[in-house]
XYZ file of C-alpha atoms in Angstrom:
676
model
C 56.967 78.970 95.867
C 54.681 81.978 95.651
C 52.802 82.071 92.356
C 52.136 85.550 91.024
C 49.060 85.649 88.810
C 49.190 88.218 86.032
C 46.383 88.969 83.629
C 47.305 89.242 79.940
C 46.703 92.977 80.080
C 49.052 93.606 83.018
C 50.913 96.889 82.768
C 54.634 97.018 81.989
C 55.404 98.559 85.367
C 53.494 95.786 87.148
C 55.363 93.099 85.202
C 58.700 94.684 86.130
C 57.626 94.808 89.782
C 56.684 91.126 89.840
C 59.871 90.032 88.089
C 62.036 92.024 90.464
C 60.138 90.577 93.380
C 61.007 87.006 92.388
C 63.053 85.417 95.160
C 64.780 82.783 93.020
C 65.892 82.496 89.440
C 63.472 79.639 88.915
C 60.586 81.821 90.095
C 61.713 84.592 87.734
C 61.815 82.154 84.801
C 58.297 80.994 85.595
C 56.936 84.545 85.622
C 58.633 85.392 82.310
C 57.509 82.169 80.610
C 53.878 82.826 81.520
C 54.057 86.426 80.349
C 55.792 85.460 77.071
C 53.054 82.886 76.408
C 50.407 85.569 76.907
C 52.299 87.973 74.614
C 52.546 85.299 71.874
C 48.829 84.672 72.088
C 48.002 88.350 71.706
C 50.444 88.749 68.794
C 48.343 86.156 66.912
C 45.128 88.080 67.519
C 43.849 91.014 65.535
C 44.860 94.535 66.448
C 43.315 95.245 69.816
C 45.309 98.362 70.723
C 47.813 96.549 72.915
C 50.464 95.654 70.315
C 52.965 98.353 71.283
C 52.269 97.631 74.952
C 53.106 93.928 74.499
C 56.238 94.605 72.434
C 57.501 96.991 75.122
C 57.150 94.205 77.690
C 58.944 91.803 75.353
C 61.847 94.251 74.956
C 62.232 94.329 78.737
C 62.330 90.528 78.744
C 65.009 90.741 76.041
C 67.056 93.117 78.214
C 67.053 90.482 80.972
C 68.666 88.011 78.569
C 65.666 85.854 77.719
C 64.707 84.871 74.105
C 62.540 87.450 72.360
C 63.062 86.630 68.661
C 59.363 85.885 68.155
C 58.732 89.632 68.391
C 60.699 90.504 65.224
C 57.718 90.403 62.889
C 55.692 92.469 65.329
C 58.393 95.143 65.028
C 57.882 95.178 61.263
C 54.103 95.553 61.686
C 54.390 98.368 64.236
C 56.887 100.299 62.076
C 54.314 100.283 59.276
C 51.632 101.619 61.618
C 50.436 105.211 61.069
C 50.310 105.817 64.837
C 53.403 107.542 66.204
C 53.419 105.741 69.567
C 53.309 102.338 67.841
C 55.890 103.372 65.231
C 58.244 104.547 67.990
C 58.102 101.221 69.870
C 58.447 99.316 66.586
C 61.624 101.168 65.628
C 63.008 100.655 69.133
C 62.319 96.936 68.839
C 64.007 96.829 65.430
C 67.156 98.400 66.847
C 67.208 95.869 69.695
C 66.014 92.659 68.016
C 67.147 93.010 64.389
C 70.432 93.301 62.585
C 71.430 93.288 58.940
C 71.930 89.493 58.880
C 68.267 88.711 59.503
C 65.660 88.521 56.765
C 63.173 90.580 58.747
C 65.475 93.607 58.431
C 64.838 93.638 54.666
C 61.104 93.942 55.278
C 61.434 97.317 57.020
C 63.423 98.984 54.205
C 60.263 100.190 52.476
C 58.799 101.490 55.741
C 62.001 103.417 56.464
C 61.883 104.864 52.938
C 58.329 106.039 53.460
C 59.085 107.525 56.882
C 62.095 109.430 55.530
C 59.527 111.322 53.425
C 57.116 111.794 56.338
C 55.891 115.300 57.126
C 56.987 114.997 60.786
C 60.672 115.506 61.560
C 60.304 113.186 64.552
C 59.177 110.274 62.377
C 62.047 111.024 60.009
C 64.348 110.998 63.025
C 63.148 107.521 64.073
C 63.887 106.150 60.623
C 67.355 107.737 60.476
C 68.334 106.469 63.947
C 67.236 102.922 63.072
C 69.109 103.001 59.779
C 72.240 104.167 61.559
C 71.898 101.398 64.150
C 71.193 98.288 62.063
C 71.231 99.305 58.400
C 73.427 97.431 55.923
C 75.444 98.922 53.048
C 72.701 97.789 50.659
C 70.007 99.562 52.673
C 72.068 102.778 52.677
C 72.533 102.508 48.918
C 68.802 101.977 48.370
C 67.844 104.874 50.628
C 70.566 107.284 49.494
C 68.244 109.571 47.475
C 65.971 110.157 50.469
C 68.959 110.840 52.753
C 70.460 113.209 50.185
C 67.184 115.124 49.984
C 67.010 115.491 53.770
C 70.578 116.774 53.881
C 69.810 119.468 51.332
C 66.900 120.724 53.400
C 67.384 123.463 55.989
C 66.310 121.396 58.993
C 69.366 121.254 61.303
C 67.649 118.726 63.600
C 67.502 116.187 60.758
C 71.062 116.948 59.662
C 72.275 116.045 63.149
C 70.447 112.720 62.954
C 72.065 111.936 59.587
C 75.471 112.106 61.228
C 74.454 109.092 63.336
C 74.634 106.946 60.209
C 78.425 106.910 60.466
C 78.351 105.242 63.855
C 77.328 101.827 62.537
C 80.333 99.696 61.694
C 79.077 98.683 58.269
C 77.378 101.873 57.165
C 80.058 104.386 58.069
C 82.450 103.484 55.263
C 79.783 102.790 52.669
C 78.166 106.169 53.276
C 81.452 107.993 52.949
C 82.611 106.014 49.933
C 79.287 106.308 48.088
C 78.472 109.898 48.903
C 81.560 111.992 49.795
C 79.540 115.108 48.953
C 77.495 114.502 52.096
C 80.369 115.912 54.162
C 79.833 119.333 52.679
C 76.117 119.126 53.381
C 76.573 117.923 56.967
C 79.123 120.696 57.473
C 76.161 122.999 57.830
C 75.640 121.275 61.180
C 79.136 121.743 62.537
C 78.923 119.511 65.581
C 77.519 116.608 63.555
C 80.201 117.058 60.906
C 83.011 116.978 63.470
C 81.555 113.877 65.094
C 81.277 112.196 61.686
C 84.893 112.962 60.758
C 86.105 111.817 64.163
C 84.327 108.484 63.802
C 85.720 107.965 60.308
C 89.286 108.763 61.388
C 89.134 106.478 64.413
C 87.702 103.510 62.533
C 89.522 103.924 59.248
C 93.090 105.313 59.542
C 93.261 105.546 55.749
C 91.039 108.653 55.911
C 93.462 110.542 58.182
C 95.555 111.981 55.377
C 92.483 113.242 53.562
C 91.012 114.961 56.614
C 94.327 116.500 57.693
C 93.702 118.969 54.858
C 90.854 120.357 56.977
C 93.110 121.186 59.962
C 93.520 124.901 59.069
C 89.759 125.281 58.765
C 89.189 123.541 62.083
C 91.784 125.797 63.704
C 89.984 128.905 62.441
C 86.627 127.633 63.678
C 88.122 126.912 67.091
C 89.760 130.343 67.303
C 86.431 131.920 66.498
C 84.795 130.033 69.355
C 87.527 130.985 71.826
C 87.608 134.669 70.953
C 83.912 135.204 70.178
C 81.697 137.224 72.447
C 78.591 136.127 74.314
C 76.257 133.912 72.282
C 73.091 133.021 74.231
C 72.196 130.125 71.933
C 75.405 128.132 72.591
C 76.820 129.722 75.743
C 77.390 127.508 78.792
C 78.599 129.281 81.948
C 80.387 131.901 79.900
C 82.044 129.414 77.529
C 81.020 129.577 73.876
C 79.703 126.151 72.814
C 82.026 124.000 74.997
C 80.606 120.811 73.489
C 81.758 121.809 70.011
C 85.120 122.981 71.358
C 85.719 119.622 73.011
C 84.765 117.767 69.819
C 87.093 119.905 67.654
C 90.001 119.491 70.089
C 89.471 115.728 70.118
C 89.499 115.638 66.312
C 92.635 117.809 66.148
C 94.301 115.398 68.569
C 93.566 112.476 66.258
C 94.739 114.362 63.166
C 97.901 115.694 64.826
C 99.039 112.427 66.366
C 102.394 111.335 64.884
C 102.228 114.100 62.266
C 104.613 117.067 62.407
C 102.728 119.291 59.938
C 99.336 118.971 61.595
C 100.906 119.380 65.048
C 102.675 122.604 64.044
C 99.420 124.008 62.700
C 97.685 123.332 66.028
C 100.344 124.517 68.530
C 99.426 128.213 68.487
C 95.731 127.436 68.798
C 96.301 125.219 71.841
C 98.322 127.944 73.546
C 95.522 130.403 72.840
C 92.864 128.080 74.262
C 94.980 127.337 77.344
C 95.480 131.022 78.169
C 92.025 132.380 77.304
C 89.684 129.766 78.810
C 88.255 130.310 82.279
C 88.834 127.256 84.473
C 86.603 128.417 87.319
C 83.555 126.777 85.687
C 83.066 123.120 84.847
C 82.530 123.894 81.152
C 85.851 125.735 81.000
C 87.596 122.903 82.846
C 86.249 120.422 80.289
C 87.692 122.460 77.405
C 91.036 122.901 79.182
C 91.239 119.194 80.014
C 90.670 118.284 76.367
C 93.347 120.859 75.462
C 95.810 119.169 77.822
C 95.101 115.745 76.330
C 95.668 117.147 72.845
C 98.950 118.813 73.846
C 100.246 115.589 75.361
C 99.202 113.419 72.432
C 100.555 115.390 69.468
C 104.100 116.520 68.674
C 103.783 119.717 70.697
C 106.473 122.198 71.742
C 108.154 121.809 75.143
C 106.813 125.146 76.402
C 103.294 124.078 75.507
C 103.712 120.847 77.444
C 104.813 122.813 80.512
C 101.712 124.981 80.107
C 99.562 121.837 79.968
C 101.131 120.491 83.159
C 100.474 123.815 84.874
C 96.808 123.572 83.893
C 96.645 120.157 85.541
C 98.390 121.668 88.548
C 95.601 124.275 88.831
C 93.053 121.487 88.587
C 94.553 119.995 91.744
C 93.327 123.061 93.649
C 89.775 122.708 92.337
C 87.031 122.030 94.868
C 85.513 119.370 92.599
C 87.029 116.015 93.555
C 86.352 114.631 90.082
C 88.504 117.355 88.523
C 91.270 116.670 91.059
C 91.068 112.975 90.251
C 91.345 113.330 86.459
C 94.164 115.842 86.947
C 96.264 113.339 88.890
C 95.365 110.556 86.481
C 96.696 112.672 83.615
C 99.819 113.708 85.538
C 100.502 110.042 86.287
C 100.580 109.311 82.553
C 103.112 112.045 81.759
C 105.292 112.059 84.873
C 107.977 109.968 83.175
C 108.202 112.123 80.037
C 107.704 115.528 81.724
C 109.154 114.784 85.149
C 110.578 118.229 85.900
C 107.377 120.021 84.945
C 105.322 117.755 87.217
C 107.866 118.164 90.050
C 106.933 121.850 90.316
C 103.543 120.787 91.665
C 104.919 118.290 94.180
C 103.689 120.262 97.187
C 100.136 120.364 95.903
C 100.224 116.677 95.024
C 101.486 115.749 98.492
C 98.712 117.843 100.057
C 96.209 115.666 98.175
C 97.356 112.754 100.355
C 95.171 114.353 103.026
C 92.107 114.398 100.755
C 88.990 112.803 102.227
C 88.106 111.052 98.967
C 89.669 107.563 98.820
C 90.134 107.612 95.033
C 91.888 110.979 95.091
C 94.059 109.805 97.982
C 95.125 106.691 96.059
C 95.983 108.697 92.929
C 97.955 111.186 95.035
C 99.926 108.304 96.547
C 100.770 106.792 93.170
C 101.836 110.173 91.800
C 103.904 111.010 94.897
C 105.781 107.724 94.607
C 106.423 108.418 90.918
C 107.934 111.807 91.829
C 110.575 110.405 94.200
C 114.109 111.057 92.948
C 117.659 111.161 94.296
C 117.262 114.917 94.820
C 114.081 114.881 96.919
C 114.250 111.436 98.517
C 114.726 112.714 102.079
C 111.987 115.372 102.091
C 109.428 113.388 100.104
C 110.036 110.242 102.141
C 109.186 112.160 105.326
C 105.804 112.985 103.812
C 105.223 109.393 102.720
C 106.153 108.008 106.140
C 103.813 110.523 107.759
C 101.047 109.407 105.393
C 101.770 105.758 106.218
C 101.092 106.380 109.900
C 97.503 107.435 109.184
C 96.620 106.001 105.769
C 93.575 103.735 105.285
C 94.234 99.996 105.757
C 93.539 99.265 102.092
C 96.427 101.560 101.045
C 99.076 100.382 103.505
C 100.418 97.488 101.449
C 100.742 99.690 98.362
C 102.378 102.453 100.408
C 104.952 100.186 102.057
C 105.796 98.573 98.737
C 106.300 101.983 97.101
C 108.467 103.241 99.965
C 110.663 100.135 99.823
C 111.143 100.467 96.064
C 111.998 104.163 96.333
C 114.407 103.582 99.234
C 116.163 100.771 97.394
C 116.565 102.930 94.300
C 117.478 106.325 95.770
C 118.745 105.730 99.344
C 121.428 108.369 100.118
C 123.183 106.010 102.548
C 122.892 102.510 103.914
C 122.093 103.788 107.389
C 119.247 105.930 106.025
C 118.026 102.914 104.058
C 118.008 100.678 107.123
C 116.365 103.329 109.310
C 113.625 103.883 106.722
C 112.764 100.201 106.439
C 112.763 99.768 110.212
C 110.436 102.772 110.496
C 108.043 101.158 108.012
C 108.172 97.831 109.857
C 107.442 99.570 113.146
C 104.524 101.537 111.643
C 102.942 98.968 109.312
C 104.892 95.735 109.673
C 101.796 93.637 109.189
C 101.240 94.993 105.679
C 104.662 94.470 104.113
C 105.496 92.003 101.359
C 106.825 88.534 102.180
C 110.232 89.284 100.664
C 110.810 92.269 102.966
C 112.484 90.216 105.699
C 115.098 88.484 103.480
C 115.732 91.748 101.605
C 116.407 93.645 104.838
C 118.630 90.853 106.125
C 120.646 91.072 102.926
C 120.949 94.844 103.316
C 122.131 94.540 106.920
C 124.642 91.869 105.960
C 126.303 94.085 103.345
C 126.414 97.150 105.665
C 129.391 95.829 107.648
C 130.171 99.070 109.473
C 126.540 99.304 110.699
C 126.254 95.889 112.341
C 126.738 97.296 115.843
C 124.280 100.153 115.231
C 121.660 97.849 113.722
C 121.763 95.178 116.409
C 121.399 97.799 119.154
C 118.465 99.452 117.398
C 116.689 96.159 116.683
C 117.211 94.951 120.249
C 115.468 98.100 121.524
C 112.610 97.493 119.089
C 112.300 93.860 120.215
C 112.117 94.821 123.869
C 109.469 97.466 123.119
C 107.064 95.360 121.017
C 106.962 91.786 119.761
C 103.641 91.985 117.926
C 105.053 93.005 114.515
C 106.195 89.678 113.132
C 108.421 90.927 110.307
C 110.285 93.265 112.674
C 110.695 90.526 115.297
C 112.069 88.119 112.686
C 114.736 90.570 111.529
C 115.589 91.469 115.137
C 116.016 87.803 116.083
C 118.221 87.153 113.072
C 120.379 90.199 113.814
C 120.805 89.272 117.486
C 121.797 85.759 116.476
C 124.389 87.048 114.017
C 125.777 90.031 115.920
C 124.909 89.262 119.540
C 128.577 89.640 120.547
C 128.490 93.296 119.403
C 125.360 93.815 121.492
C 126.889 92.254 124.607
C 130.069 94.313 124.257
C 128.082 97.410 125.211
C 130.016 99.718 122.901
C 128.651 101.486 119.809
C 129.756 104.781 118.295
C 126.775 105.188 115.930
C 124.138 105.174 118.692
C 123.860 105.077 122.452
C 124.739 101.482 123.359
C 122.413 99.261 125.331
C 123.981 97.743 128.443
C 122.683 94.195 128.457
C 123.783 90.924 129.978
C 123.662 87.484 128.386
C 120.573 86.631 130.426
C 118.773 89.754 129.154
C 119.261 88.733 125.539
C 118.171 85.161 126.187
C 115.140 86.423 128.125
C 114.078 88.486 125.098
C 114.399 85.544 122.714
C 112.603 83.214 125.111
C 109.747 85.741 125.349
C 109.364 85.566 121.585
C 109.389 81.765 121.674
C 106.668 81.639 124.312
C 104.434 84.450 123.044
C 101.036 83.565 121.573
C 101.547 86.399 119.068
C 104.563 84.718 117.480
C 103.960 82.825 114.255
C 105.707 79.485 113.621
C 108.143 81.271 111.295
C 108.968 83.854 113.983
C 109.580 81.125 116.559
C 111.930 79.493 114.072
C 113.940 82.733 113.798
C 114.070 83.027 117.611
C 115.161 79.417 118.144
C 117.890 79.705 115.499
C 119.112 82.970 117.049
C 119.250 81.310 120.457
C 121.338 78.480 119.020
C 123.711 80.915 117.282
C 124.321 82.732 120.574
C 125.824 79.552 121.968
C 128.952 80.410 119.957
C 128.949 84.096 121.036
C 128.479 83.896 124.820
C 130.495 82.173 127.521
C 128.404 81.750 130.671
C 124.961 80.606 129.519
C 125.591 77.746 127.111
C 123.802 75.328 129.422
C 120.717 77.558 129.470
C 120.708 77.640 125.679
C 121.019 73.853 125.600
C 118.015 73.623 127.938
C 115.884 76.016 125.807
C 116.645 74.108 122.636
C 115.919 70.711 124.181
C 112.446 71.857 125.316
C 111.346 72.411 121.718
C 112.487 68.947 120.681
C 108.967 67.780 121.566
C 107.131 70.847 120.226
C 103.795 70.236 118.484
C 104.954 72.361 115.531
C 106.812 69.952 113.224
C 109.113 72.574 111.702
C 110.156 73.911 115.110
C 110.566 70.394 116.468
C 112.845 69.417 113.587
C 115.047 72.460 114.138
C 115.327 71.742 117.865
C 116.252 68.099 117.254
C 118.934 69.095 114.756
C 120.343 71.735 117.119
C 120.419 69.207 119.972
C 122.407 66.909 117.699
C 124.918 69.715 117.164
C 125.335 70.065 120.911
C 125.913 66.326 121.337
C 128.047 65.456 118.328
C 129.937 68.634 117.490
C 130.311 70.444 120.806
C 134.082 69.950 120.564
C 134.188 72.384 117.663
C 133.104 75.317 119.865
C 135.976 77.880 120.419
C 137.250 78.653 124.007
C 138.935 82.145 124.332
C 142.638 81.589 125.104
C 143.893 85.190 125.209
C 142.106 88.477 125.953
C 144.189 91.482 126.943
C 144.308 95.163 126.006
C 141.494 94.842 123.469
C 143.061 91.881 121.659
C 141.149 88.599 121.706
C 142.523 85.278 120.473
C 140.078 82.451 119.928
C 140.996 78.821 119.418
C 138.705 76.447 117.586
C 139.205 72.770 116.779
C 138.200 72.045 113.192
C 139.207 68.401 112.743
C 140.490 65.854 115.249
C 141.915 62.344 115.289
C 143.251 60.224 118.135
C 146.673 61.894 118.089
C 146.298 64.883 115.777
C 144.100 67.916 115.251
C 143.634 71.001 113.097
C 143.235 74.250 115.036
C 142.123 77.663 113.780
C 143.363 80.721 115.685
C 141.251 83.873 115.237
C 142.509 87.276 116.404
C 140.243 90.345 116.750
C 140.885 93.918 117.869
C 138.328 96.046 119.789
C 140.625 99.055 120.307
C 140.395 102.350 118.452
C 143.513 101.726 116.353
C 144.413 98.931 114.006
C 147.155 96.511 115.002
C 149.880 95.994 112.436
C 152.716 93.505 111.957
C 150.821 90.793 113.813
C 152.744 87.601 114.431
C 151.379 84.538 116.194
C 154.036 82.268 117.671
C 153.740 78.884 119.339
C 156.181 76.607 121.107
C 155.451 72.954 121.867
C 157.349 70.131 123.584
C 159.732 68.106 121.473
C 157.298 65.189 121.458
C 154.675 67.314 119.672
C 154.946 68.097 115.979
C 153.761 71.623 115.057
C 153.055 73.119 111.631
C 151.766 76.723 111.338
C 150.180 77.747 108.059
C 150.514 81.278 106.696
C 148.130 83.779 108.430
C 145.323 85.487 106.503
C 147.070 88.842 107.089
C 149.180 90.866 109.520
C 146.803 93.777 110.219
C 143.818 93.544 112.586
C 141.243 96.327 111.907
C 140.037 98.444 114.825
C 136.589 98.289 116.454
C 136.213 94.580 115.741
C 135.551 95.237 112.055
C 137.836 92.445 110.871
C 139.956 89.513 111.970
C 143.101 87.569 111.212
C 143.048 83.764 111.112
C 145.820 81.195 111.114
C 145.628 77.420 110.862
C 147.816 75.204 113.083
C 148.394 71.472 112.565
C 149.337 69.433 115.671
C 150.492 65.843 116.003
C 150.681 64.818 119.674
C 151.260 61.063 119.931
C 152.025 61.254 123.690
C 149.035 63.543 124.425
C 150.991 65.982 126.561
C 149.415 69.200 127.874
C 149.945 72.518 126.042
C 150.320 76.104 127.314
C 149.688 79.487 125.700
C 151.144 82.658 127.260
C 150.703 82.097 130.992
C 147.525 80.060 130.595
C 147.657 76.324 130.173
C 145.454 74.960 127.447
C 144.002 71.979 129.215
C 140.446 72.242 127.937
C 140.823 70.648 124.534
C 137.695 68.702 123.726
C 137.503 64.942 124.205
C 139.504 62.849 123.601
C 141.546 65.256 125.736
C 145.319 65.124 126.157
């Protein structure tokens, strides 16, 4: 450890340099302990001209969080000093190290009283600031005559300092309760009076009713400021005393909140300020911004609220990024209550998505998402999708989430909804929420008439890119569910993809073997492959081979799935349907549901791929006399066109002699084992 030697008379700047140069906390503690020991030793010595210097160093130590209570009495001694530089450091120490609960604070009351009568206004100012910071109600009561005398003097500098007394939690109410006449005296310093009233109203709501009586006077003062000519003493960039205007507007906002009478008295003034203040300068923008906040917070008229929104809209065009940022922050707060007014500035808000400042860009995104409605969903979503393609990585998750929520709420159609989500997955699939995949699967499931369109579109996406895991998972699930629609090669909603069974299996096997596929994605692909075994006719053995390979996979989840699927092949293969009739667009599938040695339950499923529905459907069966046949009632007599529905019928057979059966001109001799 490097030991830094410091002489007792080391300068404050040198001490700060050494402390900041400490490489460890332990080294810093050592430096501070040695310096504090030297300061203690010098405090015990007679006045050698370094007292204020040592207390200043101790205050810095206090700011770092180290104990500095042993300097309290030194503060008392320095405050009593006739030297201004020592008195200044002493008062600063008192404000930092003392409060009204400590006995040492009582010792400085007499010094403060003496300094309030000092010939220098700067010494008087030190005493007033300290009293406002740490004075108790008793101290204010004891020093009231001196404060009253200062208020009645003509020195505006001192009157401003008196207003600081209200800022201390314990003195603000005692001052007002003991000396209400002080308000009239402070009123001579208008800014200080407004600050004082504002503090009282914020900290003690009981005073609101009393100060609401001053609203007309405040309105007149504000009108005078707005309409007055050039005043060099208080003019800032052509705006007459913008600091006072902001303070008055803030006070009027507090007084008008939840009060009809006060709000009505302020409405005309706010309109006047909004229309007569130049927003081209920062000072004017500050006044207008405070005007907007006041309009939005009181019970203002609807036309005035529209005017306030328009002011914020003009702020969006300002070259100052800070003004653009606070404008969008304010619009975000009122977009729900004044939605139509904010909508008028949608174009400007969307343009802010291109802003170079990250904070402005984020606010523009949040506001744009809040503006989405059933009326503008198509146009605004185009802008949001365009933004998604180039937005910073840290905003992608928030953008995708907002787009999904808006699409779910305002989607004009299911196809548009599906297309939008697929676009997001293609653009930023790695940044979507975990629930996106199951939510999209649910959406696809309910959009029955779009199954063919969706499976064709997802198959194209899968062939093009398998790096986006969420998109690949949905594509695999869709192919597993609706692979028969894909293999049919017909689709009215989009140009169909002409694929063979091997093409589909090749795509799924590519996903299974890719190093980019996560374990979850491989699970989707393996399950889809297994499902296709019930939807294809010529490649069941290949599917069985693919599944068996993963029975020894190192991934436990994938291995378990493969083992279970292999068991289905071995134990329940007899339940797979074999197509027994397929002519003129009508397909009849036969599936064995339950089987005993001499009996079985069969389900017949009829589908229709033609352009017209088939009505008055009747399924008939004839069996040899040795076979007992019972046909249950069908699920209906109409088969919808385009494969959009089916009719099922259950048949019970009892065949004790196990004779062969025929259907149409085809003999059914492929019943699963034990075969007849």
